[in-house]
Short mmCIF file of C-alpha atoms in Angstrom, two decimals:
data_model
loop_
_atom_site.label_atom_id
_atom_site.label_comp_id
_atom_site.label_asym_id
_atom_site.label_seq_id
_atom_site.Cartn_x
_atom_site.Cartn_y
_atom_site.Cartn_z
CA MET A 1 0.00 0.00 0.00
CA SER A 2 0.98 3.65 -0.32
CA THR A 3 -0.35 7.11 0.34
CA ALA A 4 -2.93 8.67 -1.94
CA ASN A 5 -0.06 10.18 -3.90
CA GLY A 6 1.62 6.82 -4.40
CA THR A 7 1.15 3.82 -6.63
CA THR A 8 -1.68 1.41 -7.24
CA THR A 9 -2.84 -0.75 -4.33
CA SER A 10 -2.50 -4.34 -5.45
CA GLY A 11 -5.74 -5.87 -6.65
CA THR A 12 -7.97 -2.82 -6.17
CA GLY A 13 -7.35 -0.84 -9.35
CA LEU A 14 -7.28 2.35 -7.25
CA ASP A 15 -4.38 4.69 -7.86
CA ALA A 16 -3.34 8.33 -7.84
CA ALA A 17 -4.17 8.73 -11.53
CA LEU A 18 -7.78 7.70 -10.95
CA LEU A 19 -8.06 9.97 -7.91
CA ASN A 20 -6.65 12.87 -9.92
CA ARG A 21 -9.18 12.32 -12.71
CA VAL A 22 -12.07 12.22 -10.27
CA THR A 23 -10.77 15.31 -8.48
CA ALA A 24 -10.49 17.23 -11.75
CA ALA A 25 -14.05 16.28 -12.75
CA VAL A 26 -15.49 17.24 -9.37
CA ARG A 27 -13.63 20.54 -9.31
CA THR A 28 -14.86 21.43 -12.81
CA ALA A 29 -18.39 20.68 -11.66
CA GLY A 30 -17.80 22.77 -8.57
CA ASP A 31 -16.74 25.75 -10.67
CA LEU A 32 -20.08 25.59 -12.46
CA LEU A 33 -22.02 25.32 -9.21
CA ARG A 34 -20.11 28.30 -7.81
CA GLU A 35 -21.12 30.36 -10.85
CA ARG A 36 -24.76 29.50 -10.13
CA HIS A 37 -24.52 30.62 -6.51
CA THR A 38 -26.03 33.91 -5.37
CA PRO A 39 -25.74 35.57 -1.94
CA GLN A 40 -29.52 35.83 -1.70
CA ALA A 41 -32.20 33.13 -1.60
CA ARG A 42 -33.75 32.05 -4.87
CA GLY A 43 -37.42 31.10 -4.79
CA VAL A 44 -40.24 31.79 -2.35
CA GLU A 45 -42.90 29.18 -3.04
CA LEU A 46 -42.07 25.49 -2.65
CA ASP A 47 -42.35 24.80 -6.38
CA GLU A 48 -39.89 27.63 -7.09
CA ILE A 49 -37.38 26.24 -4.61
CA VAL A 50 -37.70 22.72 -6.05
CA LYS A 51 -37.19 24.11 -9.56
CA GLU A 52 -33.96 25.81 -8.49
CA ILE A 53 -32.72 22.63 -6.82
CA HIS A 54 -33.39 20.56 -9.94
CA ALA A 55 -31.72 23.18 -12.14
CA ASN A 56 -28.55 22.95 -10.06
CA ASP A 57 -28.54 19.16 -10.24
CA ASP A 58 -29.15 19.04 -13.97
CA ALA A 59 -26.49 21.64 -14.81
CA VAL A 60 -23.78 19.97 -12.75
CA LEU A 61 -24.58 16.41 -13.82
CA ASP A 62 -24.19 17.47 -17.43
CA VAL A 63 -20.48 18.10 -16.83
CA LEU A 64 -19.83 15.48 -14.15
CA ARG A 65 -21.29 12.19 -15.30
CA GLN A 66 -19.35 11.60 -18.53
CA PRO A 67 -15.82 12.10 -17.10
CA LEU A 68 -16.58 9.92 -14.08
CA MET A 69 -17.93 7.09 -16.21
CA ALA A 70 -14.93 7.39 -18.51
CA ALA A 71 -12.56 7.30 -15.54
CA ARG A 72 -13.94 3.96 -14.38
CA PRO A 73 -15.25 1.91 -17.32
CA GLY A 74 -17.61 -0.79 -16.14
CA ALA A 75 -18.81 1.10 -13.08
CA HIS A 76 -22.53 1.78 -12.77
CA TRP A 77 -24.33 5.03 -11.90
CA ALA A 78 -26.67 5.32 -8.90
CA GLU A 79 -29.41 7.51 -10.36
CA ASP A 80 -31.36 8.84 -7.37
CA GLU A 81 -29.21 10.76 -4.90
CA LEU A 82 -31.89 10.57 -2.18
CA GLU A 83 -32.22 6.79 -2.30
CA GLY A 84 -30.80 4.47 0.34
CA GLY A 85 -30.12 0.80 0.83
CA VAL A 86 -27.90 -1.72 -0.88
CA LEU A 87 -26.79 -1.60 -4.50
CA PRO A 88 -26.23 -4.66 -6.72
CA PRO A 89 -22.73 -6.18 -6.63
CA GLY A 90 -19.94 -4.38 -8.41
CA GLU A 91 -18.77 -0.80 -8.63
CA TRP A 92 -21.13 2.18 -8.51
CA TRP A 93 -20.70 5.93 -8.61
CA ILE A 94 -22.67 7.65 -5.85
CA VAL A 95 -22.67 11.32 -6.75
CA ASP A 96 -24.29 14.39 -5.26
CA PRO A 97 -23.92 17.23 -7.77
CA ALA A 98 -24.99 19.75 -5.12
CA GLU A 99 -24.63 18.29 -1.64
CA GLY A 100 -26.43 20.86 0.48
CA ASN A 101 -28.50 22.04 -2.48
CA ILE A 102 -31.09 23.58 -0.15
CA ASN A 103 -28.34 25.76 1.35
CA HIS A 104 -27.09 26.75 -2.11
CA VAL A 105 -30.48 28.02 -3.27
CA HIS A 106 -30.92 29.94 -0.01
CA GLY A 107 -27.67 31.84 -0.51
CA MET A 108 -25.73 29.97 2.20
CA SER A 109 -22.19 28.61 1.98
CA ASP A 110 -22.57 25.03 3.28
CA TRP A 111 -22.62 23.04 0.03
CA ALA A 112 -20.28 20.90 -2.02
CA VAL A 113 -19.91 18.53 -4.95
CA THR A 114 -19.20 14.90 -4.09
CA ALA A 115 -18.32 11.77 -6.03
CA THR A 116 -17.78 8.39 -4.36
CA LEU A 117 -16.89 5.07 -5.92
CA VAL A 118 -18.53 2.20 -4.07
CA ARG A 119 -17.51 -1.42 -4.49
CA ASP A 120 -19.89 -4.12 -3.25
CA ASN A 121 -21.62 -1.57 -0.98
CA HIS A 122 -18.42 -0.24 0.58
CA PRO A 123 -16.99 3.18 -0.42
CA VAL A 124 -13.44 2.86 -1.78
CA LEU A 125 -12.68 6.32 -3.25
CA THR A 126 -14.18 9.74 -2.69
CA VAL A 127 -13.70 13.40 -3.54
CA VAL A 128 -15.57 16.23 -1.81
CA HIS A 129 -15.02 19.72 -3.24
CA LEU A 130 -16.08 22.97 -1.56
CA PRO A 131 -16.12 25.48 -4.42
CA LEU A 132 -16.42 28.65 -2.30
CA THR A 133 -13.21 27.89 -0.39
CA GLY A 134 -11.44 25.83 -3.04
CA ASP A 135 -10.86 23.02 -0.55
CA TRP A 136 -10.97 19.39 -1.62
CA TYR A 137 -11.20 16.35 0.64
CA THR A 138 -10.09 13.01 -0.77
CA ALA A 139 -9.77 9.43 0.42
CA MET A 140 -8.99 6.01 -1.01
CA ALA A 141 -9.49 2.78 0.91
CA GLY A 142 -6.23 1.91 2.61
CA HIS A 143 -4.54 5.18 1.61
CA GLY A 144 -5.72 7.62 4.26
CA ALA A 145 -7.72 10.83 3.94
CA GLN A 146 -6.45 14.23 2.88
CA LEU A 147 -7.48 17.88 2.84
CA ASN A 148 -5.81 19.65 -0.09
CA GLY A 149 -3.22 16.87 -0.13
CA ALA A 150 -2.37 17.06 3.60
CA PRO A 151 -3.27 14.12 5.89
CA LEU A 152 -6.44 14.29 7.99
CA ARG A 153 -6.78 12.88 11.49
CA VAL A 154 -9.84 12.57 13.69
CA SER A 155 -10.10 14.01 17.19
CA ALA A 156 -8.18 12.49 20.09
CA LYS A 157 -10.97 13.15 22.59
CA THR A 158 -11.92 10.39 25.02
CA ASP A 159 -14.75 12.09 26.93
CA LEU A 160 -18.18 12.52 25.33
CA GLY A 161 -18.81 15.29 27.84
CA ALA A 162 -16.14 17.35 26.06
CA ALA A 163 -17.35 16.51 22.56
CA LEU A 164 -18.84 18.66 19.81
CA VAL A 165 -21.29 16.35 18.04
CA GLY A 166 -23.84 16.73 15.26
CA THR A 167 -26.81 15.31 13.43
CA GLY A 168 -29.52 16.36 10.96
CA GLN A 169 -32.29 15.14 8.73
CA ALA A 170 -31.32 13.33 5.55
CA ARG A 171 -34.09 14.53 3.25
CA PRO A 172 -37.29 16.61 3.33
CA GLY A 173 -40.40 14.73 4.33
CA GLU A 174 -38.89 12.07 6.56
CA ASP A 175 -41.50 10.06 8.45
CA GLU A 176 -42.71 11.26 11.85
CA HIS A 177 -41.04 8.36 13.66
CA THR A 178 -37.66 9.44 12.30
CA PHE A 179 -38.27 13.02 13.44
CA HIS A 180 -39.07 11.75 16.95
CA ARG A 181 -35.83 9.72 16.95
CA ILE A 182 -33.85 12.79 15.89
CA GLY A 183 -35.43 14.86 18.64
CA THR A 184 -34.80 12.23 21.29
CA SER A 185 -31.20 11.78 20.17
CA VAL A 186 -30.53 15.51 20.31
CA THR A 187 -31.92 15.67 23.84
CA ARG A 188 -29.80 12.74 24.98
CA MET A 189 -26.67 14.19 23.41
CA LEU A 190 -27.37 17.61 24.93
CA ILE A 191 -27.35 15.83 28.29
CA HIS A 192 -24.26 13.67 27.70
CA GLY A 193 -22.21 15.73 25.24
CA LEU A 194 -20.83 19.26 25.27
CA VAL A 195 -22.53 20.90 22.27
CA VAL A 196 -24.89 19.49 19.62
CA ARG A 197 -24.83 20.90 16.10
CA VAL A 198 -27.93 20.22 13.98
CA SER A 199 -27.55 21.09 10.31
CA VAL A 200 -27.52 19.78 6.76
CA PRO A 201 -25.96 18.29 4.72
CA ALA A 202 -24.38 15.26 6.36
CA THR A 203 -21.18 15.41 4.30
CA LEU A 204 -20.39 18.92 5.50
CA GLN A 205 -20.48 17.68 9.10
CA LEU A 206 -18.58 14.49 8.36
CA ILE A 207 -15.63 16.35 6.85
CA HIS A 208 -15.35 18.13 10.21
CA VAL A 209 -15.28 14.76 11.99
CA ALA A 210 -12.57 13.54 9.63
CA ALA A 211 -10.56 16.70 10.25
CA GLY A 212 -10.92 16.51 14.04
CA ARG A 213 -13.01 19.68 14.27
CA MET A 214 -16.09 17.72 15.38
CA ASP A 215 -16.07 14.52 17.39
CA ALA A 216 -19.16 12.60 16.21
CA PHE A 217 -21.99 12.63 13.71
CA TRP A 218 -25.05 10.37 13.59
CA GLN A 219 -28.09 10.14 11.35
CA PHE A 220 -31.23 7.98 11.39
CA SER A 221 -31.18 7.40 7.67
CA ASP A 222 -29.62 5.33 4.93
CA VAL A 223 -29.48 7.99 2.18
CA ARG A 224 -26.40 6.88 0.28
CA SER A 225 -25.21 10.17 -1.19
CA GLY A 226 -25.06 11.91 2.19
CA LEU A 227 -23.09 9.20 3.98
CA ALA A 228 -20.79 7.32 1.59
CA ALA A 229 -18.22 10.08 1.09
CA GLY A 230 -18.03 11.05 4.75
CA ALA A 231 -17.91 7.44 5.91
CA LEU A 232 -14.75 6.79 3.90
CA LEU A 233 -13.14 10.09 4.90
CA VAL A 234 -13.74 9.46 8.61
CA ALA A 235 -12.61 5.83 8.45
CA GLU A 236 -9.44 6.71 6.54
CA ALA A 237 -8.73 9.54 9.00
CA GLY A 238 -8.70 7.00 11.83
CA GLY A 239 -12.31 7.30 12.99
CA THR A 240 -14.88 4.65 13.82
CA VAL A 241 -17.86 4.19 11.49
CA THR A 242 -20.77 1.96 12.56
CA ASP A 243 -24.52 2.02 12.93
CA THR A 244 -25.96 3.52 16.12
CA ARG A 245 -25.75 0.14 17.86
CA GLY A 246 -22.06 -0.26 17.14
CA ASN A 247 -22.33 -2.75 14.28
CA PRO A 248 -20.10 -2.32 11.21
CA TRP A 249 -21.62 0.11 8.72
CA ASP A 250 -22.26 -0.38 5.02
CA LEU A 251 -25.01 0.68 2.62
CA ALA A 252 -27.35 -1.94 4.11
CA SER A 253 -27.26 -0.28 7.53
CA PRO A 254 -30.47 1.47 8.64
CA ASP A 255 -28.67 4.32 10.42
CA PHE A 256 -25.20 5.76 10.84
CA LEU A 257 -22.63 6.84 13.41
CA ALA A 258 -19.12 8.20 12.83
CA THR A 259 -16.94 9.18 15.78
CA ALA A 260 -13.50 9.71 17.11
CA PRO A 261 -12.48 6.29 18.47
CA GLY A 262 -12.16 7.53 22.03
CA ILE A 263 -15.85 8.43 22.38
CA HIS A 264 -17.43 5.71 20.25
CA VAL A 265 -18.49 3.43 23.11
CA GLU A 266 -20.12 6.34 24.96
CA ALA A 267 -21.87 7.55 21.80
CA VAL A 268 -23.31 4.09 21.16
CA SER A 269 -24.54 3.87 24.74
CA VAL A 270 -26.40 7.16 24.30
CA LEU A 271 -27.90 6.42 20.88
CA SER A 272 -28.52 2.68 20.85
CA PRO A 273 -31.57 2.74 23.20
CA ILE A 274 -33.50 5.04 20.83
CA ALA A 275 -35.99 2.69 19.14
#
């Protein structure tokens, strides 16, 4: 094995050349999304907001899909970014052309472009680009995680009581039971943690976990596009990625937890009783 700037990992087909091609495609897409950004909200009525969201997706996918498919011949494309659950065997691109699209159309800054290659329901390569800052987060399985080419490392905290943690909803219109679980989990973490951050999208919180700025993130959802990139970044930065009961996570998992290793047991004890 080598770092992300090294040679191919034996048997995986993942190498620096592939990562560079994916990074270039995602950054080109990010440039387009940045050009579409305005400092004020776009749309008042729900149908206007939805139209703006779809326009962002369509514009970015037009420049993102072809280079990604060319970079990995034989890989499939996961069409619906809000879908969850397992994919058929093989390699799949899970892409969010505007992760945090709702923030983008409201003039906020918390949005990104993401592309993740998944093999047999496990993420193996990812690029997350933040066009407003120019930052790019990358990871390959077994190669570590990087921010602008520099290694990332999760927090060294060992006390949940000192932890900055976060959660959020995965999509509009979640069922009422999920909303109750989110509310209960926030209450329990407010009691046992230091500060709870509730925001969207998931990826923008998970990059903070991977970088050691936050200590945990959980979500009662299996939306693939919001979790796959961050799961690989956190794992490759030395974090622990499971479901909320502490079982190993993959795309079949019903919910999600990513933490610094030193607080994982405490986080599971807080979240696992929430039915």
